[in-house]
């Protein structure tokens, strides 16, 4: 079968997009950011309350997050809560820890492919047809991939809280600003979040020395202090008064623009702009919707997913195997979501030990552009992960359930971490640092994010380990053991990534 | 139609070139370089006079240029002026603000494809045939793309001054040196420019704190101070004396080499080397040619351009759609120029508001390697650009004619800029910062450079805006407006990027 | 001939791998790292003795290495010496200065393709068949390319010392840690090396100012001082005592893990783990093997090389020209070695002047991923290299034999280096800096590494120079010489990169 040359041309161009994104300021790390002597598993430092949920940030100044070049946020959305539209300066991976809902992203330049001719409760005049971009359902176990600068909103239409873990890859080449995480809010009142992030950014500015781990020990603080605005903000507010804008609590992107300009840009009355710019009350960035949102969405998620994947495969088939062709239709219908919780989805599985489901650029192609990947892992009671290191990525681990004892070893042979990681805690394992993990009595479940679209591990023991790849004589000479022992070291563990608790271990537990 | 596999192989290799260029030192930004509280539109700080023109540099220490990782220079070339051969450590985009002339670049390893058998005035002995690389004509409105490290010269053969704006993308991955702009001069006396750039670099070294915008307020200074050489230079000059080089005012690359070496390298008499190394007078880097330069060039520009583009298309067609094949012929004849001034060239056009012509890797493929793009925009009397943000690039705007009121808003919802940008001023809009623009009474024309080969904007209003992509219910809930108002916000402006002054506005003007 | 679409798809994906590797922390250079006023050719600063060899590091704090973003190490392996398995946080190029031996690398996820059913001396029980990954022979003149994070070991099975020069490209995008060179040792006692590198890293931390070249003047020091451990290490040792690990001199990656964990992971008795974790004696990272290592290797190197290259070509042919397909078989059998010493291998040759053999992504495809290239050069008695600059890479030169006078000129026209480079010395030529070289009376041989997979030079004189590419009239006007002189400057040297000593020079020598 021959390839259509022009399609190939386009696909090549498109593929190179991520690659040719400018690298400037992809790395704002100072000289020795990864000289890590001690790691800590830690909880978010800052919690910002909104009307219908909370936003919690891990301290982006912590040495481990600066070394990895990422920021991490946890969001809780109460039933009927709407996370107002915003975008970030960094690509994001979002993991749905619990709950279900709907979300939309706005891909620039893409068509409004969803049409809604239903009559809503508030609407009495005839059959007006709304049009908007695709809306997706999400549920526990989903990973959602979001490019930088792309607007995102979500809504909890379920009965339990939605909890998400958001990784912001500020060190990504797609972020040409500095390493500070930035959310650009398009609605609502993000003032509290802005103030807290500013405070953390100022801390980031104030020191480049080591030892800031102590900061993390403060754990979850409410951060109600520091009410004073900085001078530049105050002067802006004064300007606002002069220009006749009424709201001093409107801090989203639309508020700062001149009202006359906006009226012209939207071609609407000043009254409507005044409404947009007056943000009533302190409802933050997650608001409670009075009546339930009626947004057109496809009927059932599983079908939708199946169809999207089929479409992707059909596409690959007809397009001569190239992944996409740069045309809008394709870019605009790119799959951005995958569920990792389903046990059937596991890529590595051992009925005695646990399972790991991985998500990378091979099974979610948009990750190629985002330079990120992820895994969701489960370890059963006291089973473990063989010591290993990641060849090409940092690993940011969040414990979903249970606990595990983790050891992390740096290039000096020092155990920079040897402790339990508890549910709700975060731990970074820097690139090339060796680590191992053993679940506690109740097992352990986690989500890990990787700063490479194709993260690769090398285990130290087992059937795909470096030991197995060494000649027996080299093992014997390197460790000064007999050939027989070398053979045992190489071949005794037939597993790939897991180990199961030994008999003695089990007995000790009993 | 089938593809020749070996051509595909080569084209893949070639395409990856830009991509695999090393990223080291592509980012010399310190920790919080883009924490911008206030922007200023500003003029060049330093002006260096040469015999037949001037070179002006914007202060590369200004926070906005450091955040964007670029330097900007403006060059004025008088009629009959020759900009002597030089290259820079960063890819360049050059916009011809006015005038016309010829220019040549030296692509490493490419053949001398232009032959000249005409007899010049100074030449009386028979038919000697000169050979050199391609020479191109340029005129007002052209953008010229120059890779780093590639020699460039130009000559004003017209009757009015040539004025160019040069963007140096020092933050580009192709620049493995630090973020300081460097011009490597191969002829002439660049001492004055070197001294001034050294001074700016020392300032850059001396501070990493904020608030240096005050520097910019000094505006255009002549910079005749600071005559003292630094010690390392002085010792070099002493060495020169010892080695018998005569000129103490020769500071180009050829001057520092040992004369004996050069005589061997060029295989010429010491006398000729002595002439090369003795730079008479203080003529700088732009000299006046005594008689007009007689350089062989194709007859008329429009024909040349048409032919180049046809060649490119023929090539794409026969080569199975891949953009180039890495073979020298193709690389060497790559198109590096395009005219953006022609109204017919517009990509976005509204007869009431204005037009925008864009240049990116799709219409000038070399930009893919340079990771840059550009747009030339025109706004008519009091028309405006809808508020928008750039998803993947910084924007560096230079006002060519007229003035516009511009607002720029950061992630905190602060208007970091709200002022006029006047003709001849520069303003950076950092990635993701929202901005809008409204022309003054005489309209406005500008050139903008982007630090991505495929810069993408998301407007806030109009037919391709994020508002349009949101479900009506989400708009209503987010801004706490009625469904009817939400519909107006989404649909009232049918334009894409422009808005036209409202009736009231027009009346207010009258 | 048509292309199989699915293969093309895979090859595209694979090709993008290197490209999409995250760029974070690829650049740890501080603001003005490349503001170089003076270069020095220098020898290693630190020597670490092991039982059967030495490891010497050039000071990674030297301004020139920081500007280039690389670290350099020299290793000497005595006959029968085994360099224990380790990996680094940066891609490496290794040049074999002298000697021969065998080496193995462990590609993650690749199969054990070498089977050994021979009975070794120590093995009396029947026909046990060992399996391991490919083992390669190496000899003087080989370059070996190693990705970051990939385990590497080597063994001197010859009769003379093996000497290698290792370039670690810490500034590479594949290294997401900071710019400090890190070796992760999987066996042996790397304590001495760790201490010395820590000391250098602390120096790196302690200063960001210029002028550290004085450091280099200390030359080769033994570095026996600074015996005190730092606190974090001491506490680890205390922990070890509590946990019952016996060895306080075990500092490799396996030592820090809990013994119970390791026993489970390897599925072996605690006794074997105890042996692994007890490193007897202070034998360092290069140990003497009691009896010669009996590792299965192919019979003769020349045949092996020929076959590998044939395989590569067959592969390219059948796969439609794309370089690799991302499947494991191909990735796993990627060629990583090439000999540059053979005179027949020369790419640039002049019987009067010398020869240069280049290695880049076109003749060793793995270099595309490593973003590195190399050249081995030979200059005969008093012959020289034409002044030139590198368009897209830093150059790190190591003198193998003889000496050469080298001049390096920066953008200010200052000769930042004008001295001899002696055998065993290193010199960096930053990107775009002009340099020339003339061999001493005994000639000169060197190896140069480049921080780009396709480093490109532009000579100033000769048949491929920028002078040749300029129109004669531009040369005449630029240097204020006559047309006749301009013609001589352009055309007199018919060579490409070399110049031969002039008659007068030869006489002066006599």
PDB file of C-alpha atoms in Angstrom, chain A residues 390-479:
ATOM      1  CA  UNK A 390      14.156   5.336  36.061  1.00  0.00           C
ATOM      2  CA  UNK A 391      16.427   5.829  33.079  1.00  0.00           C
ATOM      3  CA  UNK A 392      14.931   8.989  31.588  1.00  0.00           C
ATOM      4  CA  UNK A 393      12.421  10.669  33.903  1.00  0.00           C
ATOM      5  CA  UNK A 394      11.601  11.990  37.321  1.00  0.00           C
ATOM      6  CA  UNK A 395       8.780  10.170  39.072  1.00  0.00           C
ATOM      7  CA  UNK A 396       6.176  11.976  41.180  1.00  0.00           C
ATOM      8  CA  UNK A 397       4.232   9.504  43.291  1.00  0.00           C
ATOM      9  CA  UNK A 398       0.924  10.153  45.063  1.00  0.00           C
ATOM     10  CA  UNK A 399      -0.427   7.498  47.429  1.00  0.00           C
ATOM     11  CA  UNK A 400      -4.097   6.855  46.684  1.00  0.00           C
ATOM     12  CA  UNK A 401      -4.831   4.231  49.321  1.00  0.00           C
ATOM     13  CA  UNK A 402      -2.990   2.324  51.995  1.00  0.00           C
ATOM     14  CA  UNK A 403       0.683   2.855  52.649  1.00  0.00           C
ATOM     15  CA  UNK A 404       4.018   1.574  51.495  1.00  0.00           C
ATOM     16  CA  UNK A 405       7.513   1.642  52.858  1.00  0.00           C
ATOM     17  CA  UNK A 406       9.738   3.233  50.258  1.00  0.00           C
ATOM     18  CA  UNK A 407      13.512   3.488  50.038  1.00  0.00           C
ATOM     19  CA  UNK A 408      15.212   5.932  47.673  1.00  0.00           C
ATOM     20  CA  UNK A 409      18.993   5.857  47.135  1.00  0.00           C
ATOM     21  CA  UNK A 410      21.075   8.562  45.453  1.00  0.00           C
ATOM     22  CA  UNK A 411      24.336   8.315  43.491  1.00  0.00           C
ATOM     23  CA  UNK A 412      26.387   8.400  46.661  1.00  0.00           C
ATOM     24  CA  UNK A 413      24.706   5.242  47.903  1.00  0.00           C
ATOM     25  CA  UNK A 414      22.835   7.233  50.553  1.00  0.00           C
ATOM     26  CA  UNK A 415      19.249   6.328  51.399  1.00  0.00           C
ATOM     27  CA  UNK A 416      17.739   9.795  50.984  1.00  0.00           C
ATOM     28  CA  UNK A 417      14.331   8.387  51.871  1.00  0.00           C
ATOM     29  CA  UNK A 418      13.471   5.376  54.005  1.00  0.00           C
ATOM     30  CA  UNK A 419      10.001   5.741  55.417  1.00  0.00           C
ATOM     31  CA  UNK A 420       6.327   5.080  54.842  1.00  0.00           C
ATOM     32  CA  UNK A 421       4.379   7.024  52.260  1.00  0.00           C
ATOM     33  CA  UNK A 422       0.852   7.384  53.604  1.00  0.00           C
ATOM     34  CA  UNK A 423      -2.400   7.899  51.762  1.00  0.00           C
ATOM     35  CA  UNK A 424      -2.609  11.460  50.445  1.00  0.00           C
ATOM     36  CA  UNK A 425       1.145  12.061  50.551  1.00  0.00           C
ATOM     37  CA  UNK A 426       3.420  12.930  47.646  1.00  0.00           C
ATOM     38  CA  UNK A 427       7.003  11.806  47.018  1.00  0.00           C
ATOM     39  CA  UNK A 428       9.382  12.597  44.145  1.00  0.00           C
ATOM     40  CA  UNK A 429      11.967  10.077  43.008  1.00  0.00           C
ATOM     41  CA  UNK A 430      14.541  11.972  40.922  1.00  0.00           C
ATOM     42  CA  UNK A 431      15.767  10.525  37.631  1.00  0.00           C
ATOM     43  CA  UNK A 432      18.286   7.692  38.055  1.00  0.00           C
ATOM     44  CA  UNK A 433      17.809   7.486  41.827  1.00  0.00           C
ATOM     45  CA  UNK A 434      17.152   3.873  42.837  1.00  0.00           C
ATOM     46  CA  UNK A 435      13.988   3.051  44.760  1.00  0.00           C
ATOM     47  CA  UNK A 436      12.006   0.137  46.108  1.00  0.00           C
ATOM     48  CA  UNK A 437       8.579  -0.142  47.640  1.00  0.00           C
ATOM     49  CA  UNK A 438       6.828  -2.633  49.931  1.00  0.00           C
ATOM     50  CA  UNK A 439       3.122  -2.374  50.695  1.00  0.00           C
ATOM     51  CA  UNK A 440       1.892  -2.381  54.262  1.00  0.00           C
ATOM     52  CA  UNK A 441      -0.585  -4.912  55.607  1.00  0.00           C
ATOM     53  CA  UNK A 442      -3.540  -3.342  53.815  1.00  0.00           C
ATOM     54  CA  UNK A 443      -1.733  -3.083  50.477  1.00  0.00           C
ATOM     55  CA  UNK A 444      -1.051   0.128  48.583  1.00  0.00           C
ATOM     56  CA  UNK A 445      -2.393   1.945  45.536  1.00  0.00           C
ATOM     57  CA  UNK A 446      -0.728   4.891  43.891  1.00  0.00           C
ATOM     58  CA  UNK A 447      -0.579   7.094  40.835  1.00  0.00           C
ATOM     59  CA  UNK A 448       2.831   8.129  39.514  1.00  0.00           C
ATOM     60  CA  UNK A 449       3.546  10.841  36.971  1.00  0.00           C
ATOM     61  CA  UNK A 450       6.731  10.811  34.863  1.00  0.00           C
ATOM     62  CA  UNK A 451       8.469  13.716  33.158  1.00  0.00           C
ATOM     63  CA  UNK A 452       8.982  11.824  29.902  1.00  0.00           C
ATOM     64  CA  UNK A 453       6.431  10.507  27.456  1.00  0.00           C
ATOM     65  CA  UNK A 454       8.082   7.106  27.541  1.00  0.00           C
ATOM     66  CA  UNK A 455       9.500   6.612  31.019  1.00  0.00           C
ATOM     67  CA  UNK A 456      11.676   3.499  31.302  1.00  0.00           C
ATOM     68  CA  UNK A 457      12.765   1.620  34.417  1.00  0.00           C
ATOM     69  CA  UNK A 458      15.652  -0.757  34.913  1.00  0.00           C
ATOM     70  CA  UNK A 459      15.077  -3.246  37.768  1.00  0.00           C
ATOM     71  CA  UNK A 460      18.011  -4.515  39.803  1.00  0.00           C
ATOM     72  CA  UNK A 461      16.678  -8.052  40.248  1.00  0.00           C
ATOM     73  CA  UNK A 462      14.369 -10.373  38.368  1.00  0.00           C
ATOM     74  CA  UNK A 463      13.965 -11.469  34.810  1.00  0.00           C
ATOM     75  CA  UNK A 464      14.466  -8.109  33.103  1.00  0.00           C
ATOM     76  CA  UNK A 465      17.089  -6.750  35.473  1.00  0.00           C
ATOM     77  CA  UNK A 466      20.556  -5.462  34.734  1.00  0.00           C
ATOM     78  CA  UNK A 467      21.881  -8.428  36.761  1.00  0.00           C
ATOM     79  CA  UNK A 468      20.312 -10.815  34.301  1.00  0.00           C
ATOM     80  CA  UNK A 469      21.992  -8.967  31.456  1.00  0.00           C
ATOM     81  CA  UNK A 470      25.492  -9.250  32.945  1.00  0.00           C
ATOM     82  CA  UNK A 471      27.641 -12.319  32.220  1.00  0.00           C
ATOM     83  CA  UNK A 472      27.722 -14.633  35.210  1.00  0.00           C
ATOM     84  CA  UNK A 473      31.474 -14.166  35.465  1.00  0.00           C
ATOM     85  CA  UNK A 474      31.081 -10.424  35.706  1.00  0.00           C
ATOM     86  CA  UNK A 475      28.509 -10.807  38.489  1.00  0.00           C
ATOM     87  CA  UNK A 476      30.808 -13.197  40.351  1.00  0.00           C
ATOM     88  CA  UNK A 477      33.815 -10.904  40.013  1.00  0.00           C
ATOM     89  CA  UNK A 478      31.910  -7.688  40.761  1.00  0.00           C
ATOM     90  CA  UNK A 479      30.363  -8.957  43.990  1.00  0.00           C
TER      91      UNK A 479
END
